[in-house]
XYZ file of C-alpha atoms in Angstrom:
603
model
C 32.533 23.315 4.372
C 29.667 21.211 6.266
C 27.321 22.724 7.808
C 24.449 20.322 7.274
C 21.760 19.372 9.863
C 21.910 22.355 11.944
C 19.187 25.518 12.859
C 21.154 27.918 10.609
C 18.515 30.440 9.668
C 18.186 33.591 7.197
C 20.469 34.101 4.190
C 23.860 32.651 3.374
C 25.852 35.445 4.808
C 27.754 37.809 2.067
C 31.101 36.811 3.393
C 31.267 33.469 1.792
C 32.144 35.117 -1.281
C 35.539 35.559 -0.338
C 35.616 31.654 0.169
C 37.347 31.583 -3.550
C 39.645 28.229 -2.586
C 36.119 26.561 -1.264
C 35.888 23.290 -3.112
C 32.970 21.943 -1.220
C 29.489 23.537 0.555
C 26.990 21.448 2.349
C 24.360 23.373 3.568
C 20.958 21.101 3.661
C 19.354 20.455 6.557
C 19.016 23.799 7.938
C 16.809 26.813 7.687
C 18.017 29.082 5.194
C 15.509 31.120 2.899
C 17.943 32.996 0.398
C 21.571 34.389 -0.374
C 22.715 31.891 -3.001
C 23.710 34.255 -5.505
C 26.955 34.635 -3.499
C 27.695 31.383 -4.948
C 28.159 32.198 -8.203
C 31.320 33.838 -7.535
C 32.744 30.719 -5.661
C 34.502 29.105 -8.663
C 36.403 26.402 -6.784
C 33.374 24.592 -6.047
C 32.927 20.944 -7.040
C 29.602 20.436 -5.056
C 26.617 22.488 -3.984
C 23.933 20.889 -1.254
C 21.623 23.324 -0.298
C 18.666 20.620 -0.205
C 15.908 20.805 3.001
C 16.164 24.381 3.529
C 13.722 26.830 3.019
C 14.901 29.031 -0.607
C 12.460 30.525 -2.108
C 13.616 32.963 -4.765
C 14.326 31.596 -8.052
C 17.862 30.577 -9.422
C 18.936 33.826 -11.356
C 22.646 33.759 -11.517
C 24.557 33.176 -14.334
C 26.228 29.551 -13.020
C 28.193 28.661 -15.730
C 31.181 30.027 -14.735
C 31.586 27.339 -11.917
C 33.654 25.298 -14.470
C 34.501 23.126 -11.574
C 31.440 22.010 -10.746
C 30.627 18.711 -10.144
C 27.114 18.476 -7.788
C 24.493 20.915 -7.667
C 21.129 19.941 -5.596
C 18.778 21.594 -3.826
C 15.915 19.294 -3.514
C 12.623 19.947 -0.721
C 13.365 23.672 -1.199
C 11.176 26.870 -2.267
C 12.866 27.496 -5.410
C 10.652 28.972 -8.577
C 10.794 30.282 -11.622
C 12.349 28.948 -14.856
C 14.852 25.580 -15.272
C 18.041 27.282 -14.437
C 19.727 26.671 -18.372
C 23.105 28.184 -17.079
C 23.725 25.002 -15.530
C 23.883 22.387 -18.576
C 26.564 25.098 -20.054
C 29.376 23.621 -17.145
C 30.883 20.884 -18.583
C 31.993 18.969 -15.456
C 28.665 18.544 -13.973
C 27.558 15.057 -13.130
C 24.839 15.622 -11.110
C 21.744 17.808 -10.850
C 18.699 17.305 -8.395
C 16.192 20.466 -7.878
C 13.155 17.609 -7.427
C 10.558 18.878 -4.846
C 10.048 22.695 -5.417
C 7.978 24.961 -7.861
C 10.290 25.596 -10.652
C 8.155 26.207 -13.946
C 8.015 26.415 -17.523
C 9.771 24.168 -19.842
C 13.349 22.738 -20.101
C 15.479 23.189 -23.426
C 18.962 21.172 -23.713
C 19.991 23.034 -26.951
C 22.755 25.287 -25.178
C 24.507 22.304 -23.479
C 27.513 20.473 -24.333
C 26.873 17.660 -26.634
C 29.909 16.023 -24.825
C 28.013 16.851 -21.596
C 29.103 14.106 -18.555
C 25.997 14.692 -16.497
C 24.796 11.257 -15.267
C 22.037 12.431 -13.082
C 19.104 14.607 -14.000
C 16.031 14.698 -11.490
C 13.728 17.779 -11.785
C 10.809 15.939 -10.324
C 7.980 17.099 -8.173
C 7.577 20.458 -9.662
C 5.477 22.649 -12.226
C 7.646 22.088 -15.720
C 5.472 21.719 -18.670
C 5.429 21.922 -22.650
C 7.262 18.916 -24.182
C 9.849 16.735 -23.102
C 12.841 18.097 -26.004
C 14.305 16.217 -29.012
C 17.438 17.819 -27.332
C 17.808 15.647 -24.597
C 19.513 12.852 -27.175
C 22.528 15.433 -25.922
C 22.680 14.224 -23.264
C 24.710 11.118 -23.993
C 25.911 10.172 -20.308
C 22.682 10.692 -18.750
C 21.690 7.193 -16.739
C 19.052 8.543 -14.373
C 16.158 10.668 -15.764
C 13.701 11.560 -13.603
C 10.853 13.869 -14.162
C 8.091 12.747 -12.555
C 5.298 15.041 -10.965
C 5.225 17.536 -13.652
C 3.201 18.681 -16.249
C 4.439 17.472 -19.767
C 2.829 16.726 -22.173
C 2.635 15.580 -25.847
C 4.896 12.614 -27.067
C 7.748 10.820 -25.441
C 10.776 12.115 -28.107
C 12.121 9.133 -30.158
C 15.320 10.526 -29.783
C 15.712 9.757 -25.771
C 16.450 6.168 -27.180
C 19.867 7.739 -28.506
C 20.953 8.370 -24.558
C 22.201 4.998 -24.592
C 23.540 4.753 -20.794
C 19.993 5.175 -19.435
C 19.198 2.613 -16.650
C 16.429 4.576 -14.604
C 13.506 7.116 -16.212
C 10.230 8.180 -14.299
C 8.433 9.676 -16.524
C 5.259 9.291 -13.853
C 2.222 11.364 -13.198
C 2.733 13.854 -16.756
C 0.245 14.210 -19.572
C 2.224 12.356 -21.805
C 0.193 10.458 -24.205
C 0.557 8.448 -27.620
C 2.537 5.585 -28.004
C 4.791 3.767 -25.535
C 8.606 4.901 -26.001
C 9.958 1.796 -27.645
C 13.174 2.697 -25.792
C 11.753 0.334 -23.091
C 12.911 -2.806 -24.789
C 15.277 -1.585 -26.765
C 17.934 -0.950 -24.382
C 20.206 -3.291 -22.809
C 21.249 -0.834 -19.732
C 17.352 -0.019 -19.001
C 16.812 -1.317 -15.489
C 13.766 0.966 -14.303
C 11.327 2.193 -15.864
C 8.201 4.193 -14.279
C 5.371 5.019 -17.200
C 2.478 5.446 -15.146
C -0.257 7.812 -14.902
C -0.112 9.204 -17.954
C -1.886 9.236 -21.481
C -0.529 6.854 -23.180
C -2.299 4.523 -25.544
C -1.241 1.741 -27.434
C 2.597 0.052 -28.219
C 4.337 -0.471 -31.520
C 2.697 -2.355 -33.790
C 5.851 -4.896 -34.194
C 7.529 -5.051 -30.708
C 11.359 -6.805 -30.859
C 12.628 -7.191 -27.598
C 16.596 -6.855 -27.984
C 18.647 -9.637 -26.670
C 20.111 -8.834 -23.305
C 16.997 -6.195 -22.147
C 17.919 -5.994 -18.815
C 14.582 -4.501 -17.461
C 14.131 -5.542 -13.929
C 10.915 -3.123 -13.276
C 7.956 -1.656 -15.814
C 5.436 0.304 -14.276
C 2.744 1.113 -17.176
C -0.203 1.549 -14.362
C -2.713 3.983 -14.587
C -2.642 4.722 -18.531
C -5.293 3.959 -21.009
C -3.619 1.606 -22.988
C -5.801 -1.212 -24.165
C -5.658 -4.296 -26.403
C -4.181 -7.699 -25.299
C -1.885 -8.472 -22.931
C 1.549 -7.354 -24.173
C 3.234 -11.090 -24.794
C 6.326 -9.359 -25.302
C 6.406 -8.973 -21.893
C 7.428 -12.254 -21.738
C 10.682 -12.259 -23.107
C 11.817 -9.936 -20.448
C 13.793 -12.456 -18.246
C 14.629 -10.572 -15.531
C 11.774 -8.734 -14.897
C 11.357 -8.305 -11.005
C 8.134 -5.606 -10.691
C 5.517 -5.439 -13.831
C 2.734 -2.722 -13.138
C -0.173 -2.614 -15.845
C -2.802 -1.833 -13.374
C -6.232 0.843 -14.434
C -5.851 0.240 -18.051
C -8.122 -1.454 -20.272
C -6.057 -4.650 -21.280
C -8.356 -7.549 -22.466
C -7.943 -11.464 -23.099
C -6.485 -14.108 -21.066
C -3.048 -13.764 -19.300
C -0.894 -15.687 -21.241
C 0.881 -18.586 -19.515
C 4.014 -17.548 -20.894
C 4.714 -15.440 -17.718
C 5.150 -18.507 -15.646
C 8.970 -19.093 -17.271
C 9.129 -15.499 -15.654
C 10.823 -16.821 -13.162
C 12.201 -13.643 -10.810
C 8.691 -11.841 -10.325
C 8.357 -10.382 -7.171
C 5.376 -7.938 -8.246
C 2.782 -8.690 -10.438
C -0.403 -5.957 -10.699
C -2.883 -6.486 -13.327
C -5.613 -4.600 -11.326
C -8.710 -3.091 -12.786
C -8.575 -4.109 -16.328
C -10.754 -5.836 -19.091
C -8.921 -9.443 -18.612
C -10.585 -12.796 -19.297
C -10.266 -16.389 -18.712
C -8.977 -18.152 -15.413
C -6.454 -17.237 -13.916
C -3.889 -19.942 -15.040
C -1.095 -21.847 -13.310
C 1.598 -19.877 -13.107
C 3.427 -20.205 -10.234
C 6.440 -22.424 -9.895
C 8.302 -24.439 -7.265
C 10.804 -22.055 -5.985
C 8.685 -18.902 -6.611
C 9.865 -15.718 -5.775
C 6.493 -13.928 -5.933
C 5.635 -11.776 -3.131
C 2.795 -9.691 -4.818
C -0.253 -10.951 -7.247
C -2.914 -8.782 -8.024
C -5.519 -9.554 -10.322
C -8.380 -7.358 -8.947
C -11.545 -5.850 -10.539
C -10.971 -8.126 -14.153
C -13.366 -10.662 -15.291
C -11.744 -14.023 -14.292
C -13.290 -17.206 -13.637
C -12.576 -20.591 -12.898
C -11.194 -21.168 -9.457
C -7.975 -20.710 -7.990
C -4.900 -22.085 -9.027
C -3.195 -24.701 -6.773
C 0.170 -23.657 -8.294
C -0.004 -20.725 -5.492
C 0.804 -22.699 -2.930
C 4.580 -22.903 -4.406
C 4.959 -19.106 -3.330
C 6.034 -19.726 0.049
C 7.382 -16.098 -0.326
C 3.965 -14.515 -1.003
C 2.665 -11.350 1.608
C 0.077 -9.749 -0.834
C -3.134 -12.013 -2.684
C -5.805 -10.034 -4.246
C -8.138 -10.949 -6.750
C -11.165 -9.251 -5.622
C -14.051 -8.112 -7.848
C -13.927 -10.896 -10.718
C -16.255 -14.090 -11.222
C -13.741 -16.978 -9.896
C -16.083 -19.893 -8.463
C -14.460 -22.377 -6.077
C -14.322 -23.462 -2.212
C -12.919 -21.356 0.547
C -9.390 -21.903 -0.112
C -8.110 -23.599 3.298
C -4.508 -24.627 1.606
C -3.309 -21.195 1.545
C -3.088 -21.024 5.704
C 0.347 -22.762 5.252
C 1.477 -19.695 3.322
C 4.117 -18.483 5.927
C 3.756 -14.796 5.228
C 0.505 -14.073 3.729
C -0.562 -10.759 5.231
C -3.194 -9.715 2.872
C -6.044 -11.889 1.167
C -8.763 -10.392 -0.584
C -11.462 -12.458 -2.175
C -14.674 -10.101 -1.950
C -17.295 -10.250 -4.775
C -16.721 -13.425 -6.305
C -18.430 -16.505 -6.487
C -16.864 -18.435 -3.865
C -19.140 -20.605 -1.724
C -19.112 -23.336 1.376
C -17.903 -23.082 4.431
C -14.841 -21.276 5.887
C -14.236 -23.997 8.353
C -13.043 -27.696 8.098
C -11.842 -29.175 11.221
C -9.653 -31.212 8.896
C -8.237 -28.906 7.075
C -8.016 -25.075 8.708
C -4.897 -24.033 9.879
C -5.704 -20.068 10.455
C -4.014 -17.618 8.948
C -0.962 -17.091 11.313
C 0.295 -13.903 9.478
C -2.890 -12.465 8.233
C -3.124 -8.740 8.686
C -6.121 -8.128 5.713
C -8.746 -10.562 4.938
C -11.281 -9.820 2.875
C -14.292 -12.604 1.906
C -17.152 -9.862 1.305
C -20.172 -10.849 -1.183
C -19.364 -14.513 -1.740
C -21.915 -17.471 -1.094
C -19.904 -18.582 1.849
C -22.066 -20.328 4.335
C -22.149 -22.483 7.924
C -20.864 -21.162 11.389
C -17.465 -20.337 12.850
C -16.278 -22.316 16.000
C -15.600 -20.009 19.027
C -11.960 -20.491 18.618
C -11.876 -19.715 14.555
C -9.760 -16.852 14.881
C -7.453 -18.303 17.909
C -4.521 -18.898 15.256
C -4.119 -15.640 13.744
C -1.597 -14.556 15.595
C -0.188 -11.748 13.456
C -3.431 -9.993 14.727
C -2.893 -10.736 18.404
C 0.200 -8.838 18.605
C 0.407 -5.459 20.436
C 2.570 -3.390 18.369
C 4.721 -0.805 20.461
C 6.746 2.317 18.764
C 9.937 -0.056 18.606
C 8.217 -2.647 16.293
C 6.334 -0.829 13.904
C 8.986 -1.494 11.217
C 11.448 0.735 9.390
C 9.164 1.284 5.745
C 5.488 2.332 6.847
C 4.008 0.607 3.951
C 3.432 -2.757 2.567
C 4.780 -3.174 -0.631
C 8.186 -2.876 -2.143
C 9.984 -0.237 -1.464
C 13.278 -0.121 -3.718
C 10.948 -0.102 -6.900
C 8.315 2.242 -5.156
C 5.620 0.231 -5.981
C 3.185 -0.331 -3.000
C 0.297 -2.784 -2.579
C -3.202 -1.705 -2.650
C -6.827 -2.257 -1.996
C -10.070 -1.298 -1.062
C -12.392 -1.914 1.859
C -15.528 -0.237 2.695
C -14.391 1.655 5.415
C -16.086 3.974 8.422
C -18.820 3.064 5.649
C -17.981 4.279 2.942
C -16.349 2.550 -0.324
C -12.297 3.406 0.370
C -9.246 3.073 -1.851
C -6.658 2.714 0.169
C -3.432 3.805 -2.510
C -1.102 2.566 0.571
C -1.865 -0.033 3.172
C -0.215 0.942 6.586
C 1.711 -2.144 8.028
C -0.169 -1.919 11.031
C -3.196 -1.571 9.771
C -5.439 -4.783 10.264
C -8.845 -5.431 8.720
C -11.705 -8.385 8.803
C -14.490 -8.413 6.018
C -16.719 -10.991 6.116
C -20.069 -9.258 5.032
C -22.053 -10.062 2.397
C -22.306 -14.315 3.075
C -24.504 -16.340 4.764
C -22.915 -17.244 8.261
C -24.429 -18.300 10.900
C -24.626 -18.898 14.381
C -22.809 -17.092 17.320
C -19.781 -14.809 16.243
C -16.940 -16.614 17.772
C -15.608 -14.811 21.429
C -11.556 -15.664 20.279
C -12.266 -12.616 17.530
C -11.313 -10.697 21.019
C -8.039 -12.318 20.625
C -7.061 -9.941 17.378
C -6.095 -6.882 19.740
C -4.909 -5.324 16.836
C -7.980 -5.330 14.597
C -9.012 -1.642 13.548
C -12.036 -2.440 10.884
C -14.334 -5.485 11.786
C -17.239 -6.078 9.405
C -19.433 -9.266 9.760
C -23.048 -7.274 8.083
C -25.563 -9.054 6.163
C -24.931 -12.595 6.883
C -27.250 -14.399 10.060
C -25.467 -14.158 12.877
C -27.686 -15.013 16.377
C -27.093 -14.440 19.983
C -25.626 -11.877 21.563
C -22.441 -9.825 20.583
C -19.308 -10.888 22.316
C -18.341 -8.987 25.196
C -14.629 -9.804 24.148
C -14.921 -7.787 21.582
C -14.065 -4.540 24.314
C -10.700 -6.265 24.189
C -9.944 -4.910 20.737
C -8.841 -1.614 22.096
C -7.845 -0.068 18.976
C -10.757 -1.284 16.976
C -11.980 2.170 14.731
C -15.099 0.605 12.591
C -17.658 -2.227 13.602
C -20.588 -2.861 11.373
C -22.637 -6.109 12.307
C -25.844 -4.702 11.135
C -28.016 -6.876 8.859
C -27.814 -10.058 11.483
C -30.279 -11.589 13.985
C -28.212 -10.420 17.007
C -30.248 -10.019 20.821
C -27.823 -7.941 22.820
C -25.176 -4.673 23.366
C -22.273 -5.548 25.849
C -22.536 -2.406 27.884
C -18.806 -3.189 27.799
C -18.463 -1.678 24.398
C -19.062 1.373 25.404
C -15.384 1.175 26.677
C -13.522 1.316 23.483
C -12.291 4.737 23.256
C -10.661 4.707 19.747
C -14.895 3.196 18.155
C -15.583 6.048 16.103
C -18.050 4.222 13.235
C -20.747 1.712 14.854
C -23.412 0.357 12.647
C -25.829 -1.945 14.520
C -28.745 -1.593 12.426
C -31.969 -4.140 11.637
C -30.643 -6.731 14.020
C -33.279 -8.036 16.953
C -30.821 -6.109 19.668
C -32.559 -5.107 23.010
C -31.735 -3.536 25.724
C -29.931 -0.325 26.899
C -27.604 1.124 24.210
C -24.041 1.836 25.981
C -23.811 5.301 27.199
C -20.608 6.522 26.182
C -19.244 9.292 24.417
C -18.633 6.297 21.161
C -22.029 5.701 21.078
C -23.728 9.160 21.615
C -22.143 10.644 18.433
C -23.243 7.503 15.820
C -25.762 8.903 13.677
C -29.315 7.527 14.545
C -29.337 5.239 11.741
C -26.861 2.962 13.083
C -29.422 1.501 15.519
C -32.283 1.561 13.010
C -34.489 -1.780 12.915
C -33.754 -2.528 16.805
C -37.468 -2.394 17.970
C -36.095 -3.477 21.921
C -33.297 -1.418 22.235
C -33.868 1.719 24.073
C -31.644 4.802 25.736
C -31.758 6.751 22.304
C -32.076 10.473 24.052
C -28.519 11.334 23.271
C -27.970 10.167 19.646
C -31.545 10.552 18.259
C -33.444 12.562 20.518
C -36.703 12.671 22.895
C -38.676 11.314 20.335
C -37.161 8.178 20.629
C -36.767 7.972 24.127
C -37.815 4.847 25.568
C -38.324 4.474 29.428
C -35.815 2.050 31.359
C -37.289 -1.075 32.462
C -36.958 -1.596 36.066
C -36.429 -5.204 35.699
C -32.515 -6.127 36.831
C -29.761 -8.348 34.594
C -29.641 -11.577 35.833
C -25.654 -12.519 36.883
C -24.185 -14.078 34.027
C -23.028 -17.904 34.726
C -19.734 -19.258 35.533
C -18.156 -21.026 32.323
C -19.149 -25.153 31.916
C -16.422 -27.374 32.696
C -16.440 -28.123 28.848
C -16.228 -24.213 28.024
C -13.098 -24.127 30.364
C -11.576 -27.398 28.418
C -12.055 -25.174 25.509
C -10.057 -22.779 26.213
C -7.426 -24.711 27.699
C -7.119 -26.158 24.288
C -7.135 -22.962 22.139
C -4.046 -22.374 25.144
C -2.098 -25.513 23.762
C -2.800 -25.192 20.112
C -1.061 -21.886 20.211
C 1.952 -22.545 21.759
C 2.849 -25.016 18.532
C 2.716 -21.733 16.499
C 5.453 -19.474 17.372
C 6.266 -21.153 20.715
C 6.382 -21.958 24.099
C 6.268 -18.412 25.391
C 3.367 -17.133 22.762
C 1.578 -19.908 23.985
C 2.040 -19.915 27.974
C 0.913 -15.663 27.064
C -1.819 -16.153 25.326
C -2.897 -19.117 27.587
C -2.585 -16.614 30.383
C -4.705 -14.156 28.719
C -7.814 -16.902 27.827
C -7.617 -17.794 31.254
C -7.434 -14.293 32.924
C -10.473 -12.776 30.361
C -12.474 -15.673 29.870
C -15.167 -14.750 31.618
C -15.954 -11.852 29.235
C -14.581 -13.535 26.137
C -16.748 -16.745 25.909
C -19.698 -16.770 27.750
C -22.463 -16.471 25.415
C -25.419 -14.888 27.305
């Protein structure tokens, strides 16, 4: 019987237990609350679906006398109560899910079958605790484990390395502590393998990697193991995804990893790790993820990065690494992230012979470096990936960057609204400049009204002059703008426009002039405008006391552009439409030439 997807509400009515002869119910999608003890009667069943409903008693019945059954789950329910033993007592099961509800208490395999066929086991997301049992070495079928979200504790059991057939385990976010399971190299079925936050420790003291390991993805992030870095590691051939992010790992990263040929993910965030990062990356690279983050590397970049052509995510933020802005990687085809805050990077971020933009950038992050000079007013003309105007229809299919068959999702942080922000998961569309912290200066270049699809801008403490760009009220959907700590002179009233502006920070600047009266501007807190001795119109966001009277002196009309301004953009026009072609350049032309009135004048 299917019956999924509907708006079936209530209980599952009493007359299904006459359905003796029904060999299959599908039920999930729909709104039921209770009535599946009328199951247990049903002994022709092979499979049970009840998943997305709305159950909420626990799982009483005696099941075990569905000796037919094949399928029982009832994930994103209500269910509570106790791990429903009567199940591992029907020997034809194959597959149990009751992941995502509030079932409690702790599981013990000692009734089942030791001949048991069950190949799927996932109890996560719930509220199971005590220890993981020695008795789950009866389960000698089992190849998916998962019990993730729970609350064990205590000990991996050595005896899960007798469930031989195992090729996926999430053990994630338990107590579990001690030792790393050594069935992690020890098997050669183990494909996945999700360790993280957790306890544990330390490894073996002799690790033998078997030959044959097939392990394609480790996640050990988020543990407190510490010591070197696990050289073992690199006898894994086929490893696709390694996670050993927020431990305390010290030493260098051994350049054994670079005959590691099939990485797609590596995370070594937030440890103790040393040295320079060395030159690991070979032709042909099928990296797509490097994060070395919050470590203490130095040295300067490896060249070797340019060979991943494949590469979307580059972070090594928060180390020590000392070298020149690193121009080479604006080739990178599909580099959407870069983070390089709080290092010791210095020079300037422009060389007419040798910036390309960053075509695909989405992230970039260049915070608390020594970078210095100015920025031409068409430095961010080429960053295209910005410029887009993402409808409904193009936001793509998975929501976050990172890769989604292993789970394993890119992250970062970013002072945000202000405040110092992890961000676990980095939406697609989300798009972020940090340049704060250097020494630019100059005028901020207009094209950074080009990027329509900015939401964080910060350009504080560096010493930028003139006014702020008026194209900057072309950024629509920009949330945060902090360009406080810079010698700027004026407010575009036009900023006032920008409805979605909730976090402004204009502070200790020379700004003068009216403040913008709009509703984004008369709920920043007071201190945003701090250090502005000229700027007046503070009666709605500080008060009388800092009311200053209007002068009656009127705006001269701003200027028509120079012929050489005009040539300017007529260029930016052309150098576009050799990016992505003829039609993204004959649009964006079209928009220089329609807004360039407010984009580039500097007043």
């Amino acid at each position: 019987m299917r019956l999924w997807d509907n708006d079936l509400k209530g209980n599952i009515p009493t007359s299904f237990a006459n359905l003796t002869k029904l060999s299959e119910l599908y039920l999930f999608g729909n709104q039921f609350t209770g009535g599946d003890t009328v199951l247990a009667n049903l002994t022709s069943l092979s499979i049970i679906d009840l998943s997305l409903n709305y159950f909420k008693s626990s799982i009483s019945a005696d099941l075990s006398g569905l000796h037919n059954l094949e399928r029982f789950s009832v994930y994103n329910n209500s269910f509570s109560g106790p791990f429903p033993l009567s199940l591992l007592m029907i020997p034809s099961l194959v597959h149990i899910d009751l992941s995502q509800n509030h079932f409690e208490g702790p599981i013990d395999f000692r009734n089942t079958f030791s001949l048991s066929r069950l190949r799927v086991l996932y109890v996560g997301f719930n509220n199971l605790d005590g220890l993981i049992p020695e008795s789950i070495s009866k389960l000698v079928n089992l190849e998916y484990l998962d019990v993730s979200h729970n609350n064990f504790g205590g000990q991996v059991p050595r005896s899960i390395s007798k469930v031989v057939n195992l090729t996926s385990v999430d053990l994630s976010y338990n107590k579990l502590e001690g030792q790393v399971p050594d069935f992690v190299w020890r098997s050669s079925k183990l494909d996945y393998v999700d360790l993280s936050y957790n306890s544990f420790n330390c490894f073996a003291k002799s690790v033998e990697v078997i030959d044959g390991a097939s392990l394609t993805m480790l996640n050990l992030g988020s543990n407190s193991v510490d010591g070197p870095f696990p050289k073992w590691i690199c006898k894994v051939k086929d490893l696709y995804a390694l996670d050993l992010s927020n431990n305390h790992f010290n030493g260098s990263i051994p350049q054994c990893l670079k005959y590691s040929t099939y990485f797609h993910t590596l995370n070594l965030r937030n440890n103790s790790l040393s040295g320079v990062l060395p030159d690991l990356f070979i032709k042909d690279s099928q990296l797509r993820s490097l994060d070395v983050s919050s470590n203490n590397l130095v040295g300067k970049l490896p060249k070797s990065l340019i060979n991943c052509e494949r590469i979307e995510f580059l972070n090594v933020k928060g180390n020590k690494i000392m070298d020149t802005f690193p121009f080479w990687l604006g080739s990178l085809p599909y580099l959407k992230v870069l983070m390089l805050g709080s290092n010791a990077f210095y020079g300037p971020v422009y060389n007419p012979s040798a910036y390309l933009g960053f075509p695909s950038i989405r992230i970039i992050d260049i915070s608390n470096n020594n970078f210095v000079g100015s920025l031409p007013q068409d430095y961010f003309a080429n960053w295209l990936e910005m410029s887009l105007v993402w409808s409904g229809s193009d936001i793509p299919q998975f929501k976050y960057m990172g890769n989604v068959n292993f789970s394993t999702y890119d992250s970062i942080d970013l002072v945000y609204k202000g405040v110092e922000t992890d961000f676990d998961r980095i939406f697609e569309g989300f798009s972020a400049i940090d340049f704060s912290g250097n020494r630019f200066s100059g005028h901020i270049p207009g094209s950074i009204g080009l990027l329509r699809e900015l939401r964080l801008l910060n350009l504080s403490g560096n010493a930028f002059t003139g006014n702020i760009p008026p194209s900057l009220a072309n950024i629509t959907n920009l949330e945060t703008l902090d360009l406080s700590r810079n010698n700027l002179c004026e407010i575009p009233i036009s900023l006032g426009k920008m409805s979605f502006l909730s976090n402004i920070n204009f502070s200790y600047n020379h700004l003068e002039g009216l403040i913008p009266q709009s509703t984004q501007f008369a709920t920043q807190s007071c201190s945003s405008f701090l250090g502005n001795i000229g700027l007046y119109g503070f009666v709605e966001i500080c008060g009388e006391s800092h009311h200053v009277p209007v002068p009656t002196t009127s705006k001269e009309p701003e200027e028509p552009l120079s012929e050489s301004e005009d040539q300017l953009l007529n260029w930016i026009a052309a150098a576009i439409s050799f990016g992505p072609g003829m039609f993204c350049g004959f649009v964006i032309g079209h928009i220089f030439t329609s807004y360039k009135h407010k984009w580039f004048i500097a007043r």
